[in-house]
CSV table of C-alpha atoms in Angstrom, one decimal:
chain,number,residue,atom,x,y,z
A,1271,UNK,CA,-28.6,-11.4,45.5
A,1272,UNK,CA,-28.3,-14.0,48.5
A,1273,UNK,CA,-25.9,-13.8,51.2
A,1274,UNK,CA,-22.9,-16.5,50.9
A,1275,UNK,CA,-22.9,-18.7,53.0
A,1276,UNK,CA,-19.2,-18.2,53.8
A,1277,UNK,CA,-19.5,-14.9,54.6
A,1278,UNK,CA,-20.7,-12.7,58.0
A,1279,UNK,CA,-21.9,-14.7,60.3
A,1280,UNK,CA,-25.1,-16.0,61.7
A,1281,UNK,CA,-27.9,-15.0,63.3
A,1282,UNK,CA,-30.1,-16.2,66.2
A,1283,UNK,CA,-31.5,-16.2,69.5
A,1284,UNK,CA,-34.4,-14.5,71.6
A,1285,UNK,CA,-35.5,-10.7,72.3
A,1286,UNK,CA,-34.6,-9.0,75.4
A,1287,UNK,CA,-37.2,-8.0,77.4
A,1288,UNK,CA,-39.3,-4.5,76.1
A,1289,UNK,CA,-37.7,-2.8,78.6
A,1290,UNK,CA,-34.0,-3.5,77.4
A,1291,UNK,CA,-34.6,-2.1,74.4
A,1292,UNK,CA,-33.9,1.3,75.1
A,1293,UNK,CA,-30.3,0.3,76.4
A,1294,UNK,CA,-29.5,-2.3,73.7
A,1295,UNK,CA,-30.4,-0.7,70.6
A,1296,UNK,CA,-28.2,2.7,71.1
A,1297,UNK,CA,-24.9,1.8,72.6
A,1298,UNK,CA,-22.3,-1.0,73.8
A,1299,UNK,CA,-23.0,-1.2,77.4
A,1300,UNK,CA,-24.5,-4.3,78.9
A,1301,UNK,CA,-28.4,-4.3,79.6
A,1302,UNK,CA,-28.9,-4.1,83.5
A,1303,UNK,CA,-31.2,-7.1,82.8
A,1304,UNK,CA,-28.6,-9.3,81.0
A,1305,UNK,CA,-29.2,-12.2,83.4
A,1306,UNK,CA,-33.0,-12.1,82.0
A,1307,UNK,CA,-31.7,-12.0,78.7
A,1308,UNK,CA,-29.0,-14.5,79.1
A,1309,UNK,CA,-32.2,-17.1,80.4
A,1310,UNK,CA,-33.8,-16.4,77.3
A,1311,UNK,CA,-31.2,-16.3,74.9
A,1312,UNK,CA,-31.3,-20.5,74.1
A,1313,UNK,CA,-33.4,-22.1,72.0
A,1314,UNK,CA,-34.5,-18.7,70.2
A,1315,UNK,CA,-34.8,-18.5,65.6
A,1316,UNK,CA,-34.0,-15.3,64.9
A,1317,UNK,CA,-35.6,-15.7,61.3
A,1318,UNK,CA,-38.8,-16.0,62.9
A,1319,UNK,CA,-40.8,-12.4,63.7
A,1320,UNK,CA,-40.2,-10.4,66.5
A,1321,UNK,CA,-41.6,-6.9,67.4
A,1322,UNK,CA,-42.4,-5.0,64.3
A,1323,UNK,CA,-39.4,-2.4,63.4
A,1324,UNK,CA,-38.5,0.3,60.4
A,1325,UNK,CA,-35.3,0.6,59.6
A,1326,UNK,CA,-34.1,3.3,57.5
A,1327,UNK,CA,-31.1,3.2,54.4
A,1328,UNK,CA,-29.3,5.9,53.3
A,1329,UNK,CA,-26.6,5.4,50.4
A,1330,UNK,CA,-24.6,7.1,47.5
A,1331,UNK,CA,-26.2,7.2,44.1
A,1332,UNK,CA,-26.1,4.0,42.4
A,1333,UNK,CA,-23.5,5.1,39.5
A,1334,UNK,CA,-20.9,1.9,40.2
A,1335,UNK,CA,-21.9,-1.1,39.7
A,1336,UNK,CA,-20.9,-2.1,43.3
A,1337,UNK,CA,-22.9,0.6,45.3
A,1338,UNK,CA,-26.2,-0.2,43.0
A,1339,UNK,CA,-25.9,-3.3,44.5
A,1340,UNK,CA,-25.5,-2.2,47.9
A,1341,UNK,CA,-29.0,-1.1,47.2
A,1342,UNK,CA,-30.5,-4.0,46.0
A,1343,UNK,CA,-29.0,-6.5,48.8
A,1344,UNK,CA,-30.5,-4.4,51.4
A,1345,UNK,CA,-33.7,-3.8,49.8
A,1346,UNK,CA,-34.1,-7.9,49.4
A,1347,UNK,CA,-33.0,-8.8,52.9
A,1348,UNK,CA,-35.6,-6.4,54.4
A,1349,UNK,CA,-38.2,-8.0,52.3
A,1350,UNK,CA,-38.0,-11.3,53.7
A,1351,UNK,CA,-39.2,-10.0,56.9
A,1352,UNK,CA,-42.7,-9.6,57.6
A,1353,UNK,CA,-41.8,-7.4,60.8
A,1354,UNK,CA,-39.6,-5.2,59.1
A,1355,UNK,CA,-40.5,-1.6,57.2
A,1356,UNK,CA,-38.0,-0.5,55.0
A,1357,UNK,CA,-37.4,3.0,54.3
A,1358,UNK,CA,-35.2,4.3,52.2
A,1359,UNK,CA,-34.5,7.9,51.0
A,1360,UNK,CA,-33.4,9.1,47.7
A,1361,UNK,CA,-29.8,7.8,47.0
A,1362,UNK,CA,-27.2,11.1,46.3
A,1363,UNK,CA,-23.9,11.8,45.7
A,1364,UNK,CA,-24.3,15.3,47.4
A,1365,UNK,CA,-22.8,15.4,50.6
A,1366,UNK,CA,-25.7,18.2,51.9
A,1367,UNK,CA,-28.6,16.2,50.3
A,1368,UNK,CA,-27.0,12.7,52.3
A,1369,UNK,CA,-27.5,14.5,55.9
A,1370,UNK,CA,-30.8,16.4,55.0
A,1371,UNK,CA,-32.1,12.6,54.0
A,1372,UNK,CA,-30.7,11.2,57.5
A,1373,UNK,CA,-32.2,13.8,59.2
A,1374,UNK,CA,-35.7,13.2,57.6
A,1375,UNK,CA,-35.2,9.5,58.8
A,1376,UNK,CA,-34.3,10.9,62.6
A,1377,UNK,CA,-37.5,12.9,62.4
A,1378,UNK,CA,-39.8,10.3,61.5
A,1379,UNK,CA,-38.1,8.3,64.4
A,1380,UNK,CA,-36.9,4.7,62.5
A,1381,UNK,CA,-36.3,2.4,64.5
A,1382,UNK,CA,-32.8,1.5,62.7
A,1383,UNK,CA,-30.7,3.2,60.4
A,1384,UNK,CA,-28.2,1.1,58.3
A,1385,UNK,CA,-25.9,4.0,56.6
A,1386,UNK,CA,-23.2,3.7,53.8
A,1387,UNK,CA,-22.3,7.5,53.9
A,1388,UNK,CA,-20.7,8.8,50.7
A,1389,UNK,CA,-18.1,10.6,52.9
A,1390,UNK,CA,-17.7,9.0,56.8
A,1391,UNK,CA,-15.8,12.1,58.1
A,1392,UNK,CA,-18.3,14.8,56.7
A,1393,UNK,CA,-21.7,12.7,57.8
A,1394,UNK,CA,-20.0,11.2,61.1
A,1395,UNK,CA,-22.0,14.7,63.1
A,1396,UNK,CA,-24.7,13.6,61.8
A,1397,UNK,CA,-25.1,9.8,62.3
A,1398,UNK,CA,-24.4,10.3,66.2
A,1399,UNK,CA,-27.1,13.2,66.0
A,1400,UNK,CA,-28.9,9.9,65.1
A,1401,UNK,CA,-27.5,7.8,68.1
A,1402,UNK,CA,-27.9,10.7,70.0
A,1403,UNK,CA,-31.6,10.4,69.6
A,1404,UNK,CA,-31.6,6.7,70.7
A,1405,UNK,CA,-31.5,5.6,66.7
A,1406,UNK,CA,-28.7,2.8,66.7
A,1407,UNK,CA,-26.7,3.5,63.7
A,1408,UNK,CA,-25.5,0.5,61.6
A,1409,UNK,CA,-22.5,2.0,60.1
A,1410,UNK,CA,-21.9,0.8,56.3
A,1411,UNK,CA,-18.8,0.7,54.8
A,1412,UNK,CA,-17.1,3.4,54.8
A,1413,UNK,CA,-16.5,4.1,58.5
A,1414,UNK,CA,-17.5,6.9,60.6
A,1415,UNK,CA,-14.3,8.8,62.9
A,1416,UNK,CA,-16.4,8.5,65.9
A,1417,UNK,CA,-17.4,5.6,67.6
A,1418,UNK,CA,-20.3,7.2,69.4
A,1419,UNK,CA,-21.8,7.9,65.8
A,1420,UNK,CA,-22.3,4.0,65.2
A,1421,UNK,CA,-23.7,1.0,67.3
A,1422,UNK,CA,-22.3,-1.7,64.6
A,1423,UNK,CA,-19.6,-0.9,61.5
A,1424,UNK,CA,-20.1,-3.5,58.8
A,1425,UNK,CA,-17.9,-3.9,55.9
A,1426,UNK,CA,-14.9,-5.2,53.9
A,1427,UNK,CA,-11.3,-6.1,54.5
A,1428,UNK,CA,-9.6,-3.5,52.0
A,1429,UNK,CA,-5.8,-4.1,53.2
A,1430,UNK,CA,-7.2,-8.1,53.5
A,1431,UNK,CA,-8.0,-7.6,49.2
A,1432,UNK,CA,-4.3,-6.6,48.6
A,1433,UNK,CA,-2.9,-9.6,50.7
A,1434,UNK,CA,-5.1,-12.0,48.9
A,1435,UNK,CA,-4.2,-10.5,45.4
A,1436,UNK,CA,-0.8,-10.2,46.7
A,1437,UNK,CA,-0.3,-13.7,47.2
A,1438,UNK,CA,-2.3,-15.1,44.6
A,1439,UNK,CA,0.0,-13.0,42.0
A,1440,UNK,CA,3.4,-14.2,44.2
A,1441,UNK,CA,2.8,-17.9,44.2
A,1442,UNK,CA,1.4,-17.7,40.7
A,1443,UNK,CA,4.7,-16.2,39.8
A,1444,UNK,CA,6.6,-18.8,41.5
A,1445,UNK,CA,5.0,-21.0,39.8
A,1446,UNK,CA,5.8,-19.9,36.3
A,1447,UNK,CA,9.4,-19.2,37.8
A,1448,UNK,CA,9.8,-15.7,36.9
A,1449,UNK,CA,12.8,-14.2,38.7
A,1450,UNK,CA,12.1,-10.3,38.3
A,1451,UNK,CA,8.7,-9.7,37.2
A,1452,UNK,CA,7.3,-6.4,36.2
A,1453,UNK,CA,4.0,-6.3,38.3
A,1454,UNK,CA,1.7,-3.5,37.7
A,1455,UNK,CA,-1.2,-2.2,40.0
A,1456,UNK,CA,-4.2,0.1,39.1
A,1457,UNK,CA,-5.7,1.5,42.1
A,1458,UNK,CA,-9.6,3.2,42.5
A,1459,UNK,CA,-8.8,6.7,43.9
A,1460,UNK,CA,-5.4,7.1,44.9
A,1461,UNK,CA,-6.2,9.7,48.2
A,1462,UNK,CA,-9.3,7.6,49.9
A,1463,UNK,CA,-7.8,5.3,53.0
A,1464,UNK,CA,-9.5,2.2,51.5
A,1465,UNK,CA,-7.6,2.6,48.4
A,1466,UNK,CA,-4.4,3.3,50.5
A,1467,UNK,CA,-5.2,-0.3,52.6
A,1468,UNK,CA,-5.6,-2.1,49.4
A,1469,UNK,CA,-2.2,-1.2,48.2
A,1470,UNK,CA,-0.4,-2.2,51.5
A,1471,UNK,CA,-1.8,-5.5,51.5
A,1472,UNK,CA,-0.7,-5.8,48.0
A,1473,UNK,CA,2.9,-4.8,48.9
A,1474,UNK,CA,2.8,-6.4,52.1
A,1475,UNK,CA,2.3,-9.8,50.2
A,1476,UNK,CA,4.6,-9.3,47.6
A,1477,UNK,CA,7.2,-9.1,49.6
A,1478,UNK,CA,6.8,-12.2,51.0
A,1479,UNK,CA,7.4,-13.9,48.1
A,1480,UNK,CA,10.6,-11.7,47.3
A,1481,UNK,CA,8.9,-9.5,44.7
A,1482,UNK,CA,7.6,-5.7,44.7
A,1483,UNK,CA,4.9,-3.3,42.4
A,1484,UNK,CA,6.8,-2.3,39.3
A,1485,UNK,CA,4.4,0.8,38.4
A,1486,UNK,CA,0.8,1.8,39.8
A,1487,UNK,CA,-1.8,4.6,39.3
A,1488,UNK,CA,-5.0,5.5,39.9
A,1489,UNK,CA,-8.5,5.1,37.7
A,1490,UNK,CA,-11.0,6.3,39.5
A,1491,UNK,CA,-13.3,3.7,39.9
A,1492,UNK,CA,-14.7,4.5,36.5
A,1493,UNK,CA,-14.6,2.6,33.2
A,1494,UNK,CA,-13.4,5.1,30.9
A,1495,UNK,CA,-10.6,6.2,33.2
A,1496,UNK,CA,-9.8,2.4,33.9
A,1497,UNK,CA,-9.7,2.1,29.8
A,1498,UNK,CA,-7.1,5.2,29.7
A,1499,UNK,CA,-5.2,4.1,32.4
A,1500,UNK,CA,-4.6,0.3,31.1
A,1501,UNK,CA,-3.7,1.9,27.9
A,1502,UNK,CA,-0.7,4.4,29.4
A,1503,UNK,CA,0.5,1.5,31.8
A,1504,UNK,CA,0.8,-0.6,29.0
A,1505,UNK,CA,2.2,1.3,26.2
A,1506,UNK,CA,4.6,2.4,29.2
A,1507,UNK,CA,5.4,-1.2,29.6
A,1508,UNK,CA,6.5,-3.6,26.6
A,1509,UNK,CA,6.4,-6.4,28.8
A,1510,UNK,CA,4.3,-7.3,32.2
A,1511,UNK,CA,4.1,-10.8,34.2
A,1512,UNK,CA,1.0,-9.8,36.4
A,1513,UNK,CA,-1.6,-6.9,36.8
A,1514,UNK,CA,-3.6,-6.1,39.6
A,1515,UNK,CA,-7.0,-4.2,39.1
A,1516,UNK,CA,-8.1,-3.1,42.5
A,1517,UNK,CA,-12.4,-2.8,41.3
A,1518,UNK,CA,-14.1,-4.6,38.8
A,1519,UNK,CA,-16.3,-1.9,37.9
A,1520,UNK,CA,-13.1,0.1,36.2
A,1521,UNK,CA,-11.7,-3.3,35.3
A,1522,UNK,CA,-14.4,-3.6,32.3
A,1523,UNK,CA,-12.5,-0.8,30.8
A,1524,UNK,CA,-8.9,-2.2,31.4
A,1525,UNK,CA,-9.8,-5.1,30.0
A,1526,UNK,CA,-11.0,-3.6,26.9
A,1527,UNK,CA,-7.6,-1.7,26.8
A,1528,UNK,CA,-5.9,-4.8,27.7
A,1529,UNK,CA,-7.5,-6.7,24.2
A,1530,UNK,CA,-7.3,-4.0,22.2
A,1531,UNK,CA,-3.8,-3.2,22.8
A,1532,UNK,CA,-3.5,-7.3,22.0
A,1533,UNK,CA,-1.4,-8.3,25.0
A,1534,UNK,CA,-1.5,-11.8,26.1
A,1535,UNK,CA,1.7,-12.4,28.1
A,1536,UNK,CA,0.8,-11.8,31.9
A,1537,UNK,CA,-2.1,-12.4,33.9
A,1538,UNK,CA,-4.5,-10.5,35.7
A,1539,UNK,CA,-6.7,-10.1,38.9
A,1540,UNK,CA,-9.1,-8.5,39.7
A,1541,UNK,CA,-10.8,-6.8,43.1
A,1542,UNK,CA,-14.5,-6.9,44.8
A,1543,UNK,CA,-16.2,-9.8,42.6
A,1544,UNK,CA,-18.3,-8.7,39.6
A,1545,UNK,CA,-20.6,-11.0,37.9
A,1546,UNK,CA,-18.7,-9.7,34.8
A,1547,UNK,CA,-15.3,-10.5,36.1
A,1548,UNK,CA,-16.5,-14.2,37.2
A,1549,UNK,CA,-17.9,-14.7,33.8
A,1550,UNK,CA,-14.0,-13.6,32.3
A,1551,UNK,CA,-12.7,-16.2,34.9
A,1552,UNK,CA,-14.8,-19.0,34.2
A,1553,UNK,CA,-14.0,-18.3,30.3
A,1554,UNK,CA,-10.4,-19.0,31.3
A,1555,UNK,CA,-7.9,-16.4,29.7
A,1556,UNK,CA,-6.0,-13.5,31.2
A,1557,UNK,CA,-8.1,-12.6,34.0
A,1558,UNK,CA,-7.5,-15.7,36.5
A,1559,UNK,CA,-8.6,-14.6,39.5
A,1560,UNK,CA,-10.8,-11.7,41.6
A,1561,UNK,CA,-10.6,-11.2,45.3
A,1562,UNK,CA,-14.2,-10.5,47.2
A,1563,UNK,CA,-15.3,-7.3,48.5
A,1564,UNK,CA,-19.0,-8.4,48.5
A,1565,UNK,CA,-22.0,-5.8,48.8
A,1566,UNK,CA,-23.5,-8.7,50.2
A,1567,UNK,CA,-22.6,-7.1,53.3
A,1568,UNK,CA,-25.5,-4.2,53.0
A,1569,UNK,CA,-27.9,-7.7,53.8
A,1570,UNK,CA,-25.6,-8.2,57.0
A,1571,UNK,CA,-26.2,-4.7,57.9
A,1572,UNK,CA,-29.9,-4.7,57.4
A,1573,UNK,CA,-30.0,-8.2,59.4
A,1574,UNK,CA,-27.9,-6.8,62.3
A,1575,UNK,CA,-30.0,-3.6,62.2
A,1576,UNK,CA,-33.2,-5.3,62.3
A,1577,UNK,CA,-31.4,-7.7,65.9
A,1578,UNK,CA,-30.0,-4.4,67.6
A,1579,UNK,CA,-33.7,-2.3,66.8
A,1580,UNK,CA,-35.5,-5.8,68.2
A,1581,UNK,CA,-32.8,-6.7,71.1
A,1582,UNK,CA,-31.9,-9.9,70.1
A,1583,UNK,CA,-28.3,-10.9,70.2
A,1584,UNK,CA,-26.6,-13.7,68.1
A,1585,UNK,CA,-26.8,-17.5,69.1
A,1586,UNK,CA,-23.4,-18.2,67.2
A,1587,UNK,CA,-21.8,-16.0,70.0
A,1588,UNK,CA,-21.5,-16.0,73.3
A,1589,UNK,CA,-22.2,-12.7,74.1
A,1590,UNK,CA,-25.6,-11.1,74.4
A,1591,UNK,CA,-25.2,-7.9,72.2
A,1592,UNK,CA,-24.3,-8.0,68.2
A,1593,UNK,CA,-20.5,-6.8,67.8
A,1594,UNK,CA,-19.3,-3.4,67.9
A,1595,UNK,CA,-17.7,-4.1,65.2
A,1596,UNK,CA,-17.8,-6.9,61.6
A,1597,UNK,CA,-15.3,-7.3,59.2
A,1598,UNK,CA,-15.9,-9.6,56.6
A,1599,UNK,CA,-13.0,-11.5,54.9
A,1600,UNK,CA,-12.1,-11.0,51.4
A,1601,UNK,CA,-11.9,-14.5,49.3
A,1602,UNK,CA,-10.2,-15.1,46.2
A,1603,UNK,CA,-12.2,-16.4,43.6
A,1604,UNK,CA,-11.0,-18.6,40.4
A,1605,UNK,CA,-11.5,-20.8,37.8
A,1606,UNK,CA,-11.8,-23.4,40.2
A,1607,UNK,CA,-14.3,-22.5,42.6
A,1608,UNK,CA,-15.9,-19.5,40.1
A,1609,UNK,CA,-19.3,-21.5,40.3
A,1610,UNK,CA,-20.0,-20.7,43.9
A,1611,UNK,CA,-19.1,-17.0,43.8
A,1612,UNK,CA,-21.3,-16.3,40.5
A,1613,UNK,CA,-24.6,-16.5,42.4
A,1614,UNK,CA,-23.3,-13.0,44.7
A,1615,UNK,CA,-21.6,-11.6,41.8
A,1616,UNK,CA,-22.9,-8.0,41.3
A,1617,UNK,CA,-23.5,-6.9,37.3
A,1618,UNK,CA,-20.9,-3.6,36.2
């Protein structure tokens, strides 16, 4: 899928001299020839090729609609360079089998690593055995404790999904001037941080419109538990004015539930832009809106990789080095501007 133009940010400017490279490409300190680099760094098209590079990918198993296409987004941005090898190692959801794969990739000395680990805590030793080994570590996702194990973190604005739900669902309200709604959230996993985030932005925006979360649990990320868990909420419930879904993966199964059950009276958004949720969208009905958590940024993280591994920096920025750190906003997609989001819309 391409990379919205809306989203990231973008890239250009010169390599560094070969003798930077060392410096640049495995921490956060300035090169001690900046001043060279800061001469060269006008003018300079980062899409054109630069020294030839491998970067290495490591992910979780593609069983979610939204990590398969963390897969394919970085698989298509490496292909459009002609300097860049990619290498990729079996996908897993085994913890053990993720770190024995990044250490194969530390061994056959890639030049890059871009790295969505499945767990950041339990494979944070092992990405800054990577930087360690003057590997710069483009840190996917789901974040790693320690700074020193990642050159870059990429990745999504979880408690930014909740306040854009959360104020889409509050001014919709307003709008149909409902005093006291009932407002009912279903959460991925109810113990990960990102899930956590998601809900505090949702309550954080809420009550800036007056209003609060009625009743919420937890589906799992899955479709069958997102069917059962639509099902209780809603039997438990005779009457709701708005629903937040927090993944549209697990939101194919509440919506099932949802038309099954019959229920027409509230609306509902969803969370991280599925194809399948735009498609619901643009049909107009009960799902009105879905707020962005795009895998497009596993392209972002193969493009920054491939910049830190060659020494370039970014001409949109003043500074010489890509960012420690990107977080990418989270947009709200609806019936009104559904046409531009469908093109980065991943398939459930």
């Amino acid at each position: 899928m391409p990379i919205p133009s809306r989203r990231g940010v973008l890239f250009g400017g010169a390599a560094v001299a070969a003798g930077a490279l060392a410096t640049a490409c495995t921490g956060n300190d300035p090169a001690d020839d900046a001043p060279a680099a800061q001469s060269a760094a006008g003018g300079g098209d980062n899409e054109k090729p630069g020294r030839p590079v491998t970067i290495g990918f490591s992910a979780p198993a593609a069983d979610h609609g939204w990590i398969a296409a963390i897969t394919k987004n970085a698989q298509a941005q490496a292909k459009r360079y002609s300097d860049v090898t990619f290498r990729a190692v079996e996908p897993t959801n085994d913890i053990n089998q993720q770190i024995s794969a990044v250490e194969s990739l530390i061994s056959a000395k890639v030049n890059a690593l871009v790295l969505l680990p499945n767990d950041g805590q339990q494979l944070n030793q092992v990405a800054r055995k990577a930087m360690d080994a003057g590997i710069p570590v483009v840190n996917l996702d789901r974040i790693f404790p320690d700074k020193l194990s990642y050159r870059t973190w990429i990745g999504g604005d979880n408690y930014g999904m909740g306040v854009a739900a959360g104020h889409y669902v509050g001014r919709r309200l307003k709008e149909k001037g409902v005093a006291k709604p009932v407002i009912v959230e279903i959460q991925g996993i109810a113990t990960l941080p990102l899930t956590q985030e998601r809900s505090k932005g949702f309550a954080d925006a809420l009550k800036t419109h007056g209003f609060s979360v009625t009743a919420k649990q937890d589906a799992k990320f899955t479709v069958e538990t997102g069917n059962q868990v639509a099902a209780n909420l809603l039997q438990a419930h005779k009457k709701i004015d708005a629903l937040w879904n927090h993944d549209d993966d697990q939101g194919v199964g509440v919506l099932a539930a949802i038309k099954q059950a019959g229920r027409k009276e509230f609306f509902m958004v969803g969370g991280a832009g599925s194809a399948n949720a735009m498609r619901e969208i643009k049909a107009g009905g009960l799902l009105e809106a879905t707020v962005t958590y795009s895998p497009s940024m596993a392209a972002s993280a193969v493009k920054v990789a491939r910049l830190v591994a060659q020494g370039r920096g970014m001409t949109d920025l003043v500074e010489l080095q890509a960012p420690q750190s990107i977080t990418l906003a989270s947009e709200t997609v609806t019936r009104q501007n559904v046409d531009s989001y469908l093109p980065i819309g991943f398939e459930s």
